[in-house]
């Protein structure tokens, strides 16, 4: 990446640019073919074979033409939820890409170095095909377990999500490709996403999703932020002065550009004045209409210049891409496997796992196309997998947005390789002799799947297509059943007591089957911890959008999935009110026991905790403790720190305050020292408009999960008011240090 351009250089360029030049930079267009009416053309809607991307574009989601006279490069923007997307099948010859494990699984590693690695790999894939802006960095919180995009997000805790997203953005940008954060803000359900009004009070919003964006911005410098489709408290996110101008740009000091989600802009002047810097993707409001608004003074020239300045600040860092950089595909696939191994989360195990490679027996593998593939999510995060989709082996291009995409990685093959002495066979769920075969096997492994897709929420958290019943039927004929979940988020596991082990593999990507075999056979000791709560029953999670909760009379629950690019909806006045804490904080506040709690994840060894010490430092707390591996094999433990704020703070019982993952040899111990910044212990004061640390006793908890916390200690703090993020970043820059990825936890070997 080039060094950041000086503001003087940008001034000079602004002097040179004509009004149409400036408009061309803020009027972002689709990089794939569009119809004559300017609307997105979808392959399945049947565009002519001869349709080509706009001149200069390469078929990706977004395109901004170059301004070569002034050294401004073209921007080629591409979706990057789990890899480089190609839902329009138009990127000539470049359609296939590596599918990495979904962000929800990446977050189960609790390791921002993992998301940074993902970001680097994404960027290398991007550079190989000429993409230079990645629509990555999904910050939306897992507020609703039904959300169809949960697999693209980073779980239900704002601190964990923000730190993990920041890793991804840093990885991309360190490799010279710009990245965005998205979808700002409160875009946590897909139902009615183009018009839903998310009604949420200021303190709740600050403590939940805004906290994710704020945390991410504290740890990375994304080039762009994508404003969401939905409304927030009555105003569309793309024309929200409080969210964009006041919070993002002033209070948080964000100096990059704010783009709209695709088709999410609703106005010219209101959006421009609220802080939206670039429209995508149909040229409705920021083309001629913006030129006119600037001409008649409704939008000041200075504001248009500010939009362009924000884009140039980052676009000018891009190095010219004369020739695409060749990609080391083997490296990409290795990265995918490394992340998948670390993301596997063992939810239950009575000792049946790991399977012993030196033993023999018969193993029946059931369902999930496990003879050929692993599952992937859909929507604008769907990737056309390298080497083809072995299930939809379509000669015709398919609509990748809605198609259930399968990734070529065969658990049958990898398990046979890893367990050479075992007789391993596969049967599909509709095999008429399934139960007979299950009864005869020494062990049954069921691949249970749940597909998820942008634009549509789940109707239920039950596994689809009768898989819950199937698991119970198989468990009734064979006591030795292992269930592997390939899902985009939490599902109901009412059958868990009837099986011997449950492994959450999420959507594990191109080397998912290799990672699965490694974990099932103990070559990799699982270390993932849940970034989301798994509810114990269908009616347990309480949220306004629960499928069981009736929508306000007169409102239609928009069940249909609009074809992508169909924005011809009419706003039905659909409101959802969010007034409860999120995820584990809500379960804790209501004294409910979930099936598997936030932070839970088993290992093939066990870890003990001792010697907690908590000391107050200038800028927070130092929490130290000893973790010991009390088992027989080496393992990785993600130790978690939670805080209970003083009673008067009005906060849920516990919040995550820090964590650290450490590899420990059997019978060895490690001293862990975690810095908990004051920010982590603060509450948003609506009256003072700042974060404040409440005075009083804060209880600090340490342990294995949000509900398994063997150590705790109280520490008294006086009240303090924290500077806003812009000031914190400014003072950080002045002291010359890079923004740390996490709270700079340190691990020292035992002295
Ligand atoms: C999604 C964004 C995505 C964009 C471009 C929209 O439908 O909400 O996340 O980046 O499409 O693909």
JSON list of C-alpha atoms in Angstrom, two decimals, residues 349-486:
[
{"chain": "A", "resi": 349, "resn": "UNK", "atom": "CA", "xyz": [-18.43, -35.60, 24.44]},
{"chain": "A", "resi": 350, "resn": "UNK", "atom": "CA", "xyz": [-18.80, -38.49, 26.86]},
{"chain": "A", "resi": 351, "resn": "UNK", "atom": "CA", "xyz": [-15.40, -39.84, 25.87]},
{"chain": "A", "resi": 352, "resn": "UNK", "atom": "CA", "xyz": [-16.35, -41.38, 22.51]},
{"chain": "A", "resi": 353, "resn": "UNK", "atom": "CA", "xyz": [-14.09, -38.82, 20.81]},
{"chain": "A", "resi": 354, "resn": "UNK", "atom": "CA", "xyz": [-11.41, -38.79, 19.65]},
{"chain": "A", "resi": 355, "resn": "UNK", "atom": "CA", "xyz": [-11.83, -41.85, 17.45]},
{"chain": "A", "resi": 356, "resn": "UNK", "atom": "CA", "xyz": [-8.78, -44.07, 17.67]},
{"chain": "A", "resi": 357, "resn": "UNK", "atom": "CA", "xyz": [-6.90, -44.49, 14.36]},
{"chain": "A", "resi": 358, "resn": "UNK", "atom": "CA", "xyz": [-5.22, -47.67, 15.65]},
{"chain": "A", "resi": 359, "resn": "UNK", "atom": "CA", "xyz": [-8.53, -49.35, 16.38]},
{"chain": "A", "resi": 360, "resn": "UNK", "atom": "CA", "xyz": [-10.84, -50.96, 13.88]},
{"chain": "A", "resi": 361, "resn": "UNK", "atom": "CA", "xyz": [-14.59, -51.15, 13.49]},
{"chain": "A", "resi": 362, "resn": "UNK", "atom": "CA", "xyz": [-17.40, -50.09, 11.24]},
{"chain": "A", "resi": 363, "resn": "UNK", "atom": "CA", "xyz": [-18.39, -46.46, 10.96]},
{"chain": "A", "resi": 364, "resn": "UNK", "atom": "CA", "xyz": [-21.52, -45.27, 9.18]},
{"chain": "A", "resi": 365, "resn": "UNK", "atom": "CA", "xyz": [-21.50, -41.72, 7.94]},
{"chain": "A", "resi": 366, "resn": "UNK", "atom": "CA", "xyz": [-24.99, -40.29, 7.38]},
{"chain": "A", "resi": 367, "resn": "UNK", "atom": "CA", "xyz": [-26.30, -37.25, 5.54]},
{"chain": "A", "resi": 368, "resn": "UNK", "atom": "CA", "xyz": [-25.01, -33.84, 4.57]},
{"chain": "A", "resi": 369, "resn": "UNK", "atom": "CA", "xyz": [-23.63, -35.08, 1.22]},
{"chain": "A", "resi": 370, "resn": "UNK", "atom": "CA", "xyz": [-20.70, -36.19, 3.37]},
{"chain": "A", "resi": 371, "resn": "UNK", "atom": "CA", "xyz": [-19.45, -38.45, 0.61]},
{"chain": "A", "resi": 372, "resn": "UNK", "atom": "CA", "xyz": [-18.61, -35.35, -1.42]},
{"chain": "A", "resi": 373, "resn": "UNK", "atom": "CA", "xyz": [-18.86, -32.02, 0.29]},
{"chain": "A", "resi": 374, "resn": "UNK", "atom": "CA", "xyz": [-19.37, -29.65, 3.16]},
{"chain": "A", "resi": 375, "resn": "UNK", "atom": "CA", "xyz": [-22.03, -26.93, 3.30]},
{"chain": "A", "resi": 376, "resn": "UNK", "atom": "CA", "xyz": [-21.63, -23.21, 2.74]},
{"chain": "A", "resi": 377, "resn": "UNK", "atom": "CA", "xyz": [-23.89, -20.19, 3.33]},
{"chain": "A", "resi": 378, "resn": "UNK", "atom": "CA", "xyz": [-25.67, -18.26, 0.59]},
{"chain": "A", "resi": 379, "resn": "UNK", "atom": "CA", "xyz": [-26.50, -14.69, -0.39]},
{"chain": "A", "resi": 380, "resn": "UNK", "atom": "CA", "xyz": [-23.90, -12.12, -1.24]},
{"chain": "A", "resi": 381, "resn": "UNK", "atom": "CA", "xyz": [-21.39, -14.13, 0.82]},
{"chain": "A", "resi": 382, "resn": "UNK", "atom": "CA", "xyz": [-21.72, -17.19, -1.37]},
{"chain": "A", "resi": 383, "resn": "UNK", "atom": "CA", "xyz": [-18.60, -18.16, -3.24]},
{"chain": "A", "resi": 384, "resn": "UNK", "atom": "CA", "xyz": [-18.39, -20.32, -6.34]},
{"chain": "A", "resi": 385, "resn": "UNK", "atom": "CA", "xyz": [-16.04, -22.92, -4.95]},
{"chain": "A", "resi": 386, "resn": "UNK", "atom": "CA", "xyz": [-12.75, -23.74, -6.57]},
{"chain": "A", "resi": 387, "resn": "UNK", "atom": "CA", "xyz": [-12.90, -27.15, -8.28]},
{"chain": "A", "resi": 388, "resn": "UNK", "atom": "CA", "xyz": [-16.69, -26.81, -8.60]},
{"chain": "A", "resi": 389, "resn": "UNK", "atom": "CA", "xyz": [-19.72, -27.63, -6.48]},
{"chain": "A", "resi": 390, "resn": "UNK", "atom": "CA", "xyz": [-19.91, -31.45, -6.42]},
{"chain": "A", "resi": 391, "resn": "UNK", "atom": "CA", "xyz": [-23.61, -31.49, -5.54]},
{"chain": "A", "resi": 392, "resn": "UNK", "atom": "CA", "xyz": [-24.98, -28.87, -7.93]},
{"chain": "A", "resi": 393, "resn": "UNK", "atom": "CA", "xyz": [-22.62, -29.92, -10.65]},
{"chain": "A", "resi": 394, "resn": "UNK", "atom": "CA", "xyz": [-24.50, -27.60, -12.98]},
{"chain": "A", "resi": 395, "resn": "UNK", "atom": "CA", "xyz": [-23.47, -27.14, -16.55]},
{"chain": "A", "resi": 396, "resn": "UNK", "atom": "CA", "xyz": [-25.58, -23.98, -16.61]},
{"chain": "A", "resi": 397, "resn": "UNK", "atom": "CA", "xyz": [-24.56, -21.09, -14.38]},
{"chain": "A", "resi": 398, "resn": "UNK", "atom": "CA", "xyz": [-26.73, -21.14, -11.27]},
{"chain": "A", "resi": 399, "resn": "UNK", "atom": "CA", "xyz": [-27.99, -18.26, -9.20]},
{"chain": "A", "resi": 400, "resn": "UNK", "atom": "CA", "xyz": [-25.32, -18.48, -6.56]},
{"chain": "A", "resi": 401, "resn": "UNK", "atom": "CA", "xyz": [-27.20, -16.03, -4.33]},
{"chain": "A", "resi": 402, "resn": "UNK", "atom": "CA", "xyz": [-30.01, -18.45, -3.60]},
{"chain": "A", "resi": 403, "resn": "UNK", "atom": "CA", "xyz": [-28.50, -21.80, -4.51]},
{"chain": "A", "resi": 404, "resn": "UNK", "atom": "CA", "xyz": [-27.38, -24.01, -1.65]},
{"chain": "A", "resi": 405, "resn": "UNK", "atom": "CA", "xyz": [-23.67, -24.13, -2.34]},
{"chain": "A", "resi": 406, "resn": "UNK", "atom": "CA", "xyz": [-21.66, -27.24, -1.47]},
{"chain": "A", "resi": 407, "resn": "UNK", "atom": "CA", "xyz": [-17.89, -27.10, -1.23]},
{"chain": "A", "resi": 408, "resn": "UNK", "atom": "CA", "xyz": [-15.78, -29.99, -2.57]},
{"chain": "A", "resi": 409, "resn": "UNK", "atom": "CA", "xyz": [-14.30, -31.50, 0.58]},
{"chain": "A", "resi": 410, "resn": "UNK", "atom": "CA", "xyz": [-15.37, -35.04, 1.36]},
{"chain": "A", "resi": 411, "resn": "UNK", "atom": "CA", "xyz": [-15.62, -36.19, 4.99]},
{"chain": "A", "resi": 412, "resn": "UNK", "atom": "CA", "xyz": [-15.96, -39.77, 3.72]},
{"chain": "A", "resi": 413, "resn": "UNK", "atom": "CA", "xyz": [-12.57, -39.54, 2.01]},
{"chain": "A", "resi": 414, "resn": "UNK", "atom": "CA", "xyz": [-10.77, -37.75, 4.85]},
{"chain": "A", "resi": 415, "resn": "UNK", "atom": "CA", "xyz": [-12.17, -40.07, 7.52]},
{"chain": "A", "resi": 416, "resn": "UNK", "atom": "CA", "xyz": [-11.14, -43.12, 5.49]},
{"chain": "A", "resi": 417, "resn": "UNK", "atom": "CA", "xyz": [-7.63, -41.65, 5.23]},
{"chain": "A", "resi": 418, "resn": "UNK", "atom": "CA", "xyz": [-7.46, -40.82, 8.92]},
{"chain": "A", "resi": 419, "resn": "UNK", "atom": "CA", "xyz": [-8.92, -44.13, 10.14]},
{"chain": "A", "resi": 420, "resn": "UNK", "atom": "CA", "xyz": [-7.36, -46.74, 7.84]},
{"chain": "A", "resi": 421, "resn": "UNK", "atom": "CA", "xyz": [-8.36, -49.67, 10.03]},
{"chain": "A", "resi": 422, "resn": "UNK", "atom": "CA", "xyz": [-12.03, -48.71, 10.04]},
{"chain": "A", "resi": 423, "resn": "UNK", "atom": "CA", "xyz": [-14.65, -49.81, 7.54]},
{"chain": "A", "resi": 424, "resn": "UNK", "atom": "CA", "xyz": [-16.36, -46.53, 6.68]},
{"chain": "A", "resi": 425, "resn": "UNK", "atom": "CA", "xyz": [-19.46, -46.26, 4.51]},
{"chain": "A", "resi": 426, "resn": "UNK", "atom": "CA", "xyz": [-21.84, -43.43, 3.63]},
{"chain": "A", "resi": 427, "resn": "UNK", "atom": "CA", "xyz": [-25.63, -43.34, 3.35]},
{"chain": "A", "resi": 428, "resn": "UNK", "atom": "CA", "xyz": [-27.89, -40.45, 2.39]},
{"chain": "A", "resi": 429, "resn": "UNK", "atom": "CA", "xyz": [-30.70, -39.56, 4.81]},
{"chain": "A", "resi": 430, "resn": "UNK", "atom": "CA", "xyz": [-33.34, -40.96, 2.45]},
{"chain": "A", "resi": 431, "resn": "UNK", "atom": "CA", "xyz": [-31.66, -44.34, 2.11]},
{"chain": "A", "resi": 432, "resn": "UNK", "atom": "CA", "xyz": [-34.40, -46.92, 2.77]},
{"chain": "A", "resi": 433, "resn": "UNK", "atom": "CA", "xyz": [-32.00, -49.19, 4.68]},
{"chain": "A", "resi": 434, "resn": "UNK", "atom": "CA", "xyz": [-30.56, -46.41, 6.78]},
{"chain": "A", "resi": 435, "resn": "UNK", "atom": "CA", "xyz": [-31.75, -47.59, 10.20]},
{"chain": "A", "resi": 436, "resn": "UNK", "atom": "CA", "xyz": [-30.71, -51.16, 9.51]},
{"chain": "A", "resi": 437, "resn": "UNK", "atom": "CA", "xyz": [-27.24, -49.99, 8.52]},
{"chain": "A", "resi": 438, "resn": "UNK", "atom": "CA", "xyz": [-27.10, -47.69, 11.56]},
{"chain": "A", "resi": 439, "resn": "UNK", "atom": "CA", "xyz": [-28.00, -50.52, 13.91]},
{"chain": "A", "resi": 440, "resn": "UNK", "atom": "CA", "xyz": [-25.27, -52.71, 12.45]},
{"chain": "A", "resi": 441, "resn": "UNK", "atom": "CA", "xyz": [-22.47, -50.11, 12.67]},
{"chain": "A", "resi": 442, "resn": "UNK", "atom": "CA", "xyz": [-20.07, -49.80, 15.59]},
{"chain": "A", "resi": 443, "resn": "UNK", "atom": "CA", "xyz": [-20.34, -46.03, 15.39]},
{"chain": "A", "resi": 444, "resn": "UNK", "atom": "CA", "xyz": [-22.55, -43.58, 13.51]},
{"chain": "A", "resi": 445, "resn": "UNK", "atom": "CA", "xyz": [-21.54, -40.06, 12.55]},
{"chain": "A", "resi": 446, "resn": "UNK", "atom": "CA", "xyz": [-24.44, -37.88, 11.43]},
{"chain": "A", "resi": 447, "resn": "UNK", "atom": "CA", "xyz": [-23.69, -34.74, 9.43]},
{"chain": "A", "resi": 448, "resn": "UNK", "atom": "CA", "xyz": [-26.57, -32.44, 10.34]},
{"chain": "A", "resi": 449, "resn": "UNK", "atom": "CA", "xyz": [-26.91, -29.36, 8.14]},
{"chain": "A", "resi": 450, "resn": "UNK", "atom": "CA", "xyz": [-28.81, -26.10, 8.13]},
{"chain": "A", "resi": 451, "resn": "UNK", "atom": "CA", "xyz": [-28.43, -23.77, 5.16]},
{"chain": "A", "resi": 452, "resn": "UNK", "atom": "CA", "xyz": [-28.59, -20.02, 5.77]},
{"chain": "A", "resi": 453, "resn": "UNK", "atom": "CA", "xyz": [-28.87, -17.18, 3.31]},
{"chain": "A", "resi": 454, "resn": "UNK", "atom": "CA", "xyz": [-28.98, -13.41, 3.17]},
{"chain": "A", "resi": 455, "resn": "UNK", "atom": "CA", "xyz": [-32.45, -12.00, 2.58]},
{"chain": "A", "resi": 456, "resn": "UNK", "atom": "CA", "xyz": [-34.22, -14.67, 4.59]},
{"chain": "A", "resi": 457, "resn": "UNK", "atom": "CA", "xyz": [-34.30, -15.55, 8.27]},
{"chain": "A", "resi": 458, "resn": "UNK", "atom": "CA", "xyz": [-34.84, -19.05, 9.60]},
{"chain": "A", "resi": 459, "resn": "UNK", "atom": "CA", "xyz": [-38.43, -19.96, 10.40]},
{"chain": "A", "resi": 460, "resn": "UNK", "atom": "CA", "xyz": [-37.24, -22.11, 13.23]},
{"chain": "A", "resi": 461, "resn": "UNK", "atom": "CA", "xyz": [-34.10, -23.11, 15.07]},
{"chain": "A", "resi": 462, "resn": "UNK", "atom": "CA", "xyz": [-34.92, -26.79, 14.59]},
{"chain": "A", "resi": 463, "resn": "UNK", "atom": "CA", "xyz": [-32.74, -28.60, 12.09]},
{"chain": "A", "resi": 464, "resn": "UNK", "atom": "CA", "xyz": [-34.56, -28.60, 8.74]},
{"chain": "A", "resi": 465, "resn": "UNK", "atom": "CA", "xyz": [-35.97, -31.56, 6.83]},
{"chain": "A", "resi": 466, "resn": "UNK", "atom": "CA", "xyz": [-36.67, -33.74, 9.85]},
{"chain": "A", "resi": 467, "resn": "UNK", "atom": "CA", "xyz": [-33.03, -34.10, 10.87]},
{"chain": "A", "resi": 468, "resn": "UNK", "atom": "CA", "xyz": [-33.86, -33.78, 14.59]},
{"chain": "A", "resi": 469, "resn": "UNK", "atom": "CA", "xyz": [-36.18, -36.79, 14.29]},
{"chain": "A", "resi": 470, "resn": "UNK", "atom": "CA", "xyz": [-33.62, -38.64, 12.20]},
{"chain": "A", "resi": 471, "resn": "UNK", "atom": "CA", "xyz": [-30.98, -38.21, 14.91]},
{"chain": "A", "resi": 472, "resn": "UNK", "atom": "CA", "xyz": [-33.39, -39.59, 17.53]},
{"chain": "A", "resi": 473, "resn": "UNK", "atom": "CA", "xyz": [-34.36, -42.51, 15.30]},
{"chain": "A", "resi": 474, "resn": "UNK", "atom": "CA", "xyz": [-30.73, -43.42, 14.68]},
{"chain": "A", "resi": 475, "resn": "UNK", "atom": "CA", "xyz": [-29.87, -42.99, 18.38]},
{"chain": "A", "resi": 476, "resn": "UNK", "atom": "CA", "xyz": [-32.73, -45.38, 19.21]},
{"chain": "A", "resi": 477, "resn": "UNK", "atom": "CA", "xyz": [-31.07, -48.18, 17.23]},
{"chain": "A", "resi": 478, "resn": "UNK", "atom": "CA", "xyz": [-27.44, -47.40, 18.00]},
{"chain": "A", "resi": 479, "resn": "UNK", "atom": "CA", "xyz": [-26.20, -45.89, 21.27]},
{"chain": "A", "resi": 480, "resn": "UNK", "atom": "CA", "xyz": [-22.94, -44.73, 19.73]},
{"chain": "A", "resi": 481, "resn": "UNK", "atom": "CA", "xyz": [-23.83, -41.66, 17.70]},
{"chain": "A", "resi": 482, "resn": "UNK", "atom": "CA", "xyz": [-21.75, -38.55, 17.05]},
{"chain": "A", "resi": 483, "resn": "UNK", "atom": "CA", "xyz": [-23.50, -35.50, 15.57]},
{"chain": "A", "resi": 484, "resn": "UNK", "atom": "CA", "xyz": [-21.52, -32.99, 13.52]},
{"chain": "A", "resi": 485, "resn": "UNK", "atom": "CA", "xyz": [-23.38, -29.73, 12.98]},
{"chain": "A", "resi": 486, "resn": "UNK", "atom": "CA", "xyz": [-22.78, -27.72, 9.84]}
]
